[in-house]
Each structure stands twice: as structure tokens, then as C-alpha cells.
Short mmCIF file of N, CA and C in Angstrom, two decimals:
data_model
loop_
_atom_site.label_atom_id
_atom_site.label_comp_id
_atom_site.label_asym_id
_atom_site.label_seq_id
_atom_site.Cartn_x
_atom_site.Cartn_y
_atom_site.Cartn_z
N MET A 1 140.38 -21.41 48.03
CA MET A 1 139.01 -20.91 48.07
C MET A 1 138.14 -21.82 47.22
N ALA A 2 136.95 -22.11 47.73
CA ALA A 2 135.99 -22.88 46.95
C ALA A 2 135.56 -22.04 45.76
N ASP A 3 134.96 -22.67 44.78
CA ASP A 3 134.50 -21.87 43.64
C ASP A 3 132.99 -21.91 43.55
N ALA A 4 132.45 -20.97 42.80
CA ALA A 4 131.00 -20.81 42.71
C ALA A 4 130.31 -22.06 42.18
N ALA A 5 130.98 -22.82 41.31
CA ALA A 5 130.37 -24.03 40.76
C ALA A 5 130.08 -25.05 41.87
N ASN A 6 130.85 -25.00 42.96
CA ASN A 6 130.66 -25.91 44.08
C ASN A 6 129.92 -25.24 45.23
N GLY A 7 129.28 -24.12 44.97
CA GLY A 7 128.53 -23.42 46.00
C GLY A 7 129.39 -22.48 46.83
N GLY A 8 130.64 -22.31 46.46
CA GLY A 8 131.52 -21.41 47.19
C GLY A 8 131.37 -19.98 46.70
N PRO A 9 132.12 -19.06 47.31
CA PRO A 9 132.02 -17.66 46.88
C PRO A 9 132.64 -17.44 45.50
N LEU A 10 132.13 -16.45 44.80
CA LEU A 10 132.69 -16.05 43.52
C LEU A 10 134.00 -15.31 43.76
N GLU A 11 134.94 -15.44 42.85
CA GLU A 11 136.15 -14.62 42.90
C GLU A 11 135.85 -13.33 42.16
N ILE A 12 135.73 -12.26 42.92
CA ILE A 12 135.36 -10.96 42.34
C ILE A 12 136.63 -10.16 42.05
N THR A 13 136.66 -9.52 40.90
CA THR A 13 137.81 -8.72 40.48
C THR A 13 137.32 -7.35 40.00
N ASP A 14 138.29 -6.47 39.75
CA ASP A 14 137.94 -5.17 39.16
C ASP A 14 137.21 -5.39 37.83
N ALA A 15 137.63 -6.42 37.09
CA ALA A 15 137.08 -6.67 35.75
C ALA A 15 135.66 -7.22 35.78
N ASN A 16 135.32 -8.05 36.77
CA ASN A 16 134.00 -8.69 36.75
C ASN A 16 133.02 -8.13 37.78
N PHE A 17 133.43 -7.13 38.56
CA PHE A 17 132.57 -6.60 39.62
C PHE A 17 131.23 -6.11 39.08
N ALA A 18 131.25 -5.34 38.01
CA ALA A 18 130.01 -4.79 37.47
C ALA A 18 129.03 -5.89 37.07
N ASP A 19 129.53 -6.92 36.40
CA ASP A 19 128.65 -8.00 35.95
C ASP A 19 128.16 -8.87 37.11
N GLU A 20 129.09 -9.29 37.97
CA GLU A 20 128.77 -10.26 39.01
C GLU A 20 128.02 -9.67 40.21
N ILE A 21 128.36 -8.43 40.58
CA ILE A 21 127.75 -7.84 41.78
C ILE A 21 126.73 -6.77 41.44
N GLU A 22 127.13 -5.77 40.67
CA GLU A 22 126.19 -4.71 40.33
C GLU A 22 125.09 -5.21 39.40
N GLY A 23 125.37 -6.25 38.65
CA GLY A 23 124.36 -6.83 37.76
C GLY A 23 123.55 -7.93 38.40
N ALA A 24 123.85 -8.29 39.64
CA ALA A 24 123.14 -9.37 40.31
C ALA A 24 121.75 -8.92 40.72
N ASP A 25 120.79 -9.81 40.56
CA ASP A 25 119.44 -9.55 41.05
C ASP A 25 119.39 -9.85 42.53
N GLY A 26 118.73 -9.01 43.28
CA GLY A 26 118.59 -9.26 44.71
C GLY A 26 119.84 -8.93 45.49
N LEU A 27 120.09 -9.70 46.54
CA LEU A 27 121.16 -9.41 47.48
C LEU A 27 122.49 -10.00 47.04
N ALA A 28 123.55 -9.22 47.22
CA ALA A 28 124.92 -9.69 47.01
C ALA A 28 125.76 -9.23 48.20
N MET A 29 126.70 -10.08 48.57
CA MET A 29 127.60 -9.79 49.69
C MET A 29 129.03 -9.98 49.19
N VAL A 30 129.90 -8.99 49.43
CA VAL A 30 131.29 -9.08 48.99
C VAL A 30 132.22 -8.88 50.18
N ASP A 31 133.12 -9.84 50.35
CA ASP A 31 134.16 -9.79 51.36
C ASP A 31 135.41 -9.16 50.75
N PHE A 32 135.76 -7.95 51.18
CA PHE A 32 136.98 -7.28 50.75
C PHE A 32 138.08 -7.72 51.71
N TRP A 33 139.11 -8.39 51.20
CA TRP A 33 140.11 -9.04 52.04
C TRP A 33 141.49 -8.94 51.41
N ALA A 34 142.52 -9.43 52.15
CA ALA A 34 143.87 -9.56 51.63
C ALA A 34 144.52 -10.78 52.28
N ALA A 35 145.42 -11.41 51.57
CA ALA A 35 146.07 -12.64 52.05
C ALA A 35 146.88 -12.41 53.33
N TRP A 36 147.45 -11.23 53.49
CA TRP A 36 148.30 -10.94 54.64
C TRP A 36 147.51 -10.54 55.89
N CYS A 37 146.22 -10.40 55.78
CA CYS A 37 145.36 -9.89 56.85
C CYS A 37 144.87 -11.02 57.75
N GLY A 38 145.33 -11.01 59.01
CA GLY A 38 144.93 -12.05 59.96
C GLY A 38 143.43 -12.13 60.18
N PRO A 39 142.76 -11.02 60.50
CA PRO A 39 141.31 -11.08 60.69
C PRO A 39 140.56 -11.57 59.43
N CYS A 40 141.12 -11.26 58.25
CA CYS A 40 140.50 -11.73 57.00
C CYS A 40 140.50 -13.26 56.94
N ARG A 41 141.57 -13.86 57.46
CA ARG A 41 141.67 -15.33 57.46
C ARG A 41 140.65 -15.94 58.40
N LEU A 42 140.22 -15.19 59.40
CA LEU A 42 139.17 -15.68 60.30
C LEU A 42 137.80 -15.63 59.63
N VAL A 43 137.58 -14.57 58.86
CA VAL A 43 136.28 -14.37 58.21
C VAL A 43 136.12 -15.25 56.96
N GLY A 44 137.22 -15.53 56.28
CA GLY A 44 137.17 -16.29 55.03
C GLY A 44 136.36 -17.57 55.08
N PRO A 45 136.62 -18.47 56.05
CA PRO A 45 135.84 -19.71 56.12
C PRO A 45 134.35 -19.48 56.37
N ILE A 46 134.03 -18.42 57.11
CA ILE A 46 132.63 -18.09 57.37
C ILE A 46 131.95 -17.68 56.06
N VAL A 47 132.63 -16.86 55.27
CA VAL A 47 132.08 -16.44 53.98
C VAL A 47 131.87 -17.66 53.08
N GLU A 48 132.81 -18.60 53.10
CA GLU A 48 132.66 -19.80 52.28
C GLU A 48 131.45 -20.63 52.74
N GLU A 49 131.27 -20.77 54.06
CA GLU A 49 130.10 -21.49 54.59
C GLU A 49 128.80 -20.83 54.15
N LEU A 50 128.74 -19.51 54.28
CA LEU A 50 127.52 -18.78 53.92
C LEU A 50 127.25 -18.86 52.42
N ALA A 51 128.30 -18.85 51.61
CA ALA A 51 128.13 -18.98 50.17
C ALA A 51 127.49 -20.32 49.82
N GLN A 52 127.89 -21.36 50.51
CA GLN A 52 127.29 -22.68 50.27
C GLN A 52 125.85 -22.71 50.77
N LYS A 53 125.63 -22.19 51.97
CA LYS A 53 124.29 -22.22 52.55
C LYS A 53 123.27 -21.43 51.72
N TYR A 54 123.69 -20.27 51.20
CA TYR A 54 122.76 -19.40 50.48
C TYR A 54 122.95 -19.46 48.96
N SER A 55 123.62 -20.49 48.48
CA SER A 55 123.84 -20.65 47.04
C SER A 55 122.52 -20.62 46.29
N GLY A 56 122.47 -19.82 45.24
CA GLY A 56 121.25 -19.69 44.45
C GLY A 56 120.27 -18.65 44.98
N ARG A 57 120.52 -18.16 46.20
CA ARG A 57 119.62 -17.16 46.79
C ARG A 57 120.30 -15.82 47.01
N VAL A 58 121.60 -15.85 47.33
CA VAL A 58 122.38 -14.64 47.56
C VAL A 58 123.69 -14.79 46.79
N THR A 59 124.10 -13.76 46.08
CA THR A 59 125.39 -13.77 45.40
C THR A 59 126.45 -13.38 46.42
N ILE A 60 127.40 -14.28 46.66
CA ILE A 60 128.45 -14.03 47.65
C ILE A 60 129.80 -14.16 46.97
N GLY A 61 130.63 -13.13 47.18
CA GLY A 61 131.95 -13.14 46.56
C GLY A 61 133.02 -12.61 47.47
N LYS A 62 134.27 -12.84 47.05
CA LYS A 62 135.45 -12.36 47.77
C LYS A 62 136.29 -11.55 46.79
N LEU A 63 136.75 -10.37 47.24
CA LEU A 63 137.57 -9.50 46.42
C LEU A 63 138.88 -9.21 47.13
N ASP A 64 139.99 -9.64 46.54
CA ASP A 64 141.32 -9.39 47.09
C ASP A 64 141.69 -7.93 46.79
N VAL A 65 141.80 -7.11 47.84
CA VAL A 65 142.02 -5.68 47.65
C VAL A 65 143.40 -5.36 47.07
N ASP A 66 144.37 -6.22 47.31
CA ASP A 66 145.70 -5.99 46.75
C ASP A 66 145.71 -6.19 45.24
N ALA A 67 144.99 -7.20 44.77
CA ALA A 67 144.93 -7.50 43.34
C ALA A 67 143.89 -6.65 42.61
N ASN A 68 142.96 -6.05 43.35
CA ASN A 68 141.85 -5.30 42.75
C ASN A 68 141.63 -3.97 43.47
N PRO A 69 142.62 -3.09 43.42
CA PRO A 69 142.53 -1.85 44.19
C PRO A 69 141.48 -0.86 43.68
N GLN A 70 141.14 -0.92 42.41
CA GLN A 70 140.18 0.06 41.87
C GLN A 70 138.81 -0.08 42.53
N THR A 71 138.35 -1.30 42.69
CA THR A 71 137.03 -1.51 43.29
C THR A 71 137.06 -1.15 44.78
N ALA A 72 138.12 -1.52 45.46
CA ALA A 72 138.24 -1.17 46.88
C ALA A 72 138.23 0.36 47.05
N PHE A 73 138.95 1.06 46.19
CA PHE A 73 139.00 2.53 46.24
C PHE A 73 137.63 3.13 45.93
N ARG A 74 136.97 2.56 44.93
CA ARG A 74 135.66 3.06 44.51
C ARG A 74 134.65 3.04 45.65
N PHE A 75 134.72 1.99 46.50
CA PHE A 75 133.78 1.86 47.61
C PHE A 75 134.38 2.31 48.94
N ASN A 76 135.53 3.04 48.86
CA ASN A 76 136.15 3.63 50.04
C ASN A 76 136.47 2.60 51.12
N VAL A 77 136.93 1.42 50.69
CA VAL A 77 137.32 0.37 51.63
C VAL A 77 138.73 0.70 52.11
N ARG A 78 138.83 1.09 53.37
CA ARG A 78 140.11 1.48 53.95
C ARG A 78 140.58 0.51 55.02
N SER A 79 139.67 -0.27 55.56
CA SER A 79 140.01 -1.27 56.56
C SER A 79 139.48 -2.61 56.08
N ILE A 80 140.25 -3.65 56.36
CA ILE A 80 139.80 -4.98 55.97
C ILE A 80 139.90 -5.90 57.18
N PRO A 81 139.06 -6.91 57.25
CA PRO A 81 138.02 -7.21 56.27
C PRO A 81 136.87 -6.20 56.33
N SER A 82 136.32 -5.93 55.18
CA SER A 82 135.08 -5.15 55.06
C SER A 82 134.12 -5.99 54.24
N ILE A 83 132.91 -6.12 54.74
CA ILE A 83 131.87 -6.87 54.04
C ILE A 83 130.84 -5.85 53.59
N LEU A 84 130.65 -5.75 52.28
CA LEU A 84 129.65 -4.83 51.74
C LEU A 84 128.47 -5.64 51.22
N PHE A 85 127.28 -5.15 51.51
CA PHE A 85 126.05 -5.78 51.06
C PHE A 85 125.42 -4.89 49.99
N PHE A 86 125.03 -5.49 48.89
CA PHE A 86 124.44 -4.78 47.76
C PHE A 86 123.05 -5.35 47.50
N ARG A 87 122.11 -4.48 47.20
CA ARG A 87 120.80 -4.93 46.73
C ARG A 87 120.60 -4.30 45.38
N ASP A 88 120.42 -5.16 44.37
CA ASP A 88 120.22 -4.70 43.00
C ASP A 88 121.29 -3.68 42.58
N GLY A 89 122.55 -3.95 42.97
CA GLY A 89 123.68 -3.14 42.54
C GLY A 89 124.03 -1.96 43.41
N GLU A 90 123.23 -1.67 44.43
CA GLU A 90 123.47 -0.52 45.30
C GLU A 90 123.89 -0.98 46.70
N VAL A 91 124.87 -0.31 47.30
CA VAL A 91 125.31 -0.65 48.65
C VAL A 91 124.17 -0.36 49.63
N VAL A 92 123.83 -1.36 50.44
CA VAL A 92 122.77 -1.18 51.44
C VAL A 92 123.29 -1.32 52.87
N ASP A 93 124.51 -1.88 53.03
CA ASP A 93 125.05 -2.06 54.37
C ASP A 93 126.52 -2.40 54.29
N THR A 94 127.23 -2.16 55.38
CA THR A 94 128.67 -2.46 55.46
C THR A 94 129.00 -2.93 56.87
N LEU A 95 129.83 -3.95 56.95
CA LEU A 95 130.41 -4.38 58.22
C LEU A 95 131.92 -4.30 58.07
N VAL A 96 132.59 -3.66 59.02
CA VAL A 96 134.05 -3.55 58.99
C VAL A 96 134.62 -4.33 60.17
N GLY A 97 135.62 -5.14 59.89
CA GLY A 97 136.26 -5.95 60.94
C GLY A 97 135.80 -7.39 60.87
N ALA A 98 136.40 -8.19 61.73
CA ALA A 98 136.09 -9.62 61.78
C ALA A 98 134.84 -9.84 62.62
N HIS A 99 133.74 -10.09 61.96
CA HIS A 99 132.47 -10.33 62.64
C HIS A 99 132.19 -11.82 62.67
N PRO A 100 131.51 -12.30 63.71
CA PRO A 100 131.17 -13.72 63.78
C PRO A 100 130.11 -14.09 62.74
N ARG A 101 130.00 -15.36 62.52
CA ARG A 101 129.05 -15.91 61.54
C ARG A 101 127.63 -15.36 61.77
N ASP A 102 127.20 -15.32 63.03
CA ASP A 102 125.84 -14.87 63.35
C ASP A 102 125.59 -13.45 62.87
N SER A 103 126.58 -12.56 63.01
CA SER A 103 126.42 -11.17 62.57
C SER A 103 126.25 -11.09 61.06
N LEU A 104 127.06 -11.86 60.34
CA LEU A 104 126.96 -11.84 58.88
C LEU A 104 125.64 -12.42 58.42
N GLU A 105 125.25 -13.52 59.03
CA GLU A 105 123.98 -14.15 58.64
C GLU A 105 122.79 -13.26 58.98
N LYS A 106 122.86 -12.55 60.10
CA LYS A 106 121.79 -11.62 60.47
C LYS A 106 121.62 -10.54 59.40
N LYS A 107 122.75 -10.02 58.88
CA LYS A 107 122.68 -9.00 57.83
C LYS A 107 122.11 -9.58 56.53
N ILE A 108 122.49 -10.81 56.21
CA ILE A 108 121.92 -11.46 55.01
C ILE A 108 120.41 -11.55 55.14
N LEU A 109 119.95 -12.04 56.28
CA LEU A 109 118.50 -12.22 56.48
C LEU A 109 117.78 -10.87 56.54
N GLU A 110 118.44 -9.86 57.09
CA GLU A 110 117.85 -8.53 57.17
C GLU A 110 117.62 -7.92 55.78
N HIS A 111 118.53 -8.21 54.85
CA HIS A 111 118.46 -7.57 53.53
C HIS A 111 117.94 -8.50 52.43
N ALA A 112 117.74 -9.78 52.75
CA ALA A 112 117.31 -10.74 51.72
C ALA A 112 115.88 -10.50 51.28
#
């Protein structure tokens, strides 16, 4: 996974979720995923592309649900991939399943 310093998505964990996502100004998008999930592997590169494209404008992160079950449970994430959109720390939208790049970008633009 690319890292935020290079314009890639942030690695979101149970420990840093409050600071990185709930504390973010404006729009944040979090990809809830797992390494064993085939559809997640399809969405992953799209999330990385979008993180680079919207770097500095939208906070984009990836949260491994196996390593960070508390946050997944807190937001009732039962199917993956799930993409949650937050505005100023509050959930404003959710996409469940492997969506194409255009769908994700449409949601970013809708909530930006």
C-alpha cells in the first residue's frame, strides 16, 4: 500500500481512527477491507488512485477489519469492501461491495 506521504491512502487503525478520520476537516473516505477478500483487492488500487488524485483535499484511508475489529463493529460494517464517507467526523454515506472508480469518485464529488 502506498503511504500518505506519497499521496497514498492513510493506514487507519482502531488507535488512530478518531484523530485521522473523525478529527479530519471536510470529507474523509475510509475503505474497510481485508487481505483475504477478493472484491477488496479490486477496490484497493482504485482507492490508492483516488487518494493520490485528491491528496490535500479529501482524507482517504484504508482500515483492515481483521486487524481493527472495534472500528468495523462500531460502524456496523458487516460486508466488505465497505466504503464509508465522513464529513467533519460524521458518516454521510456508505457504499457496500466492489464499486467502479466512477461510483467512488461521484460520491467524493457529491460530498466534497
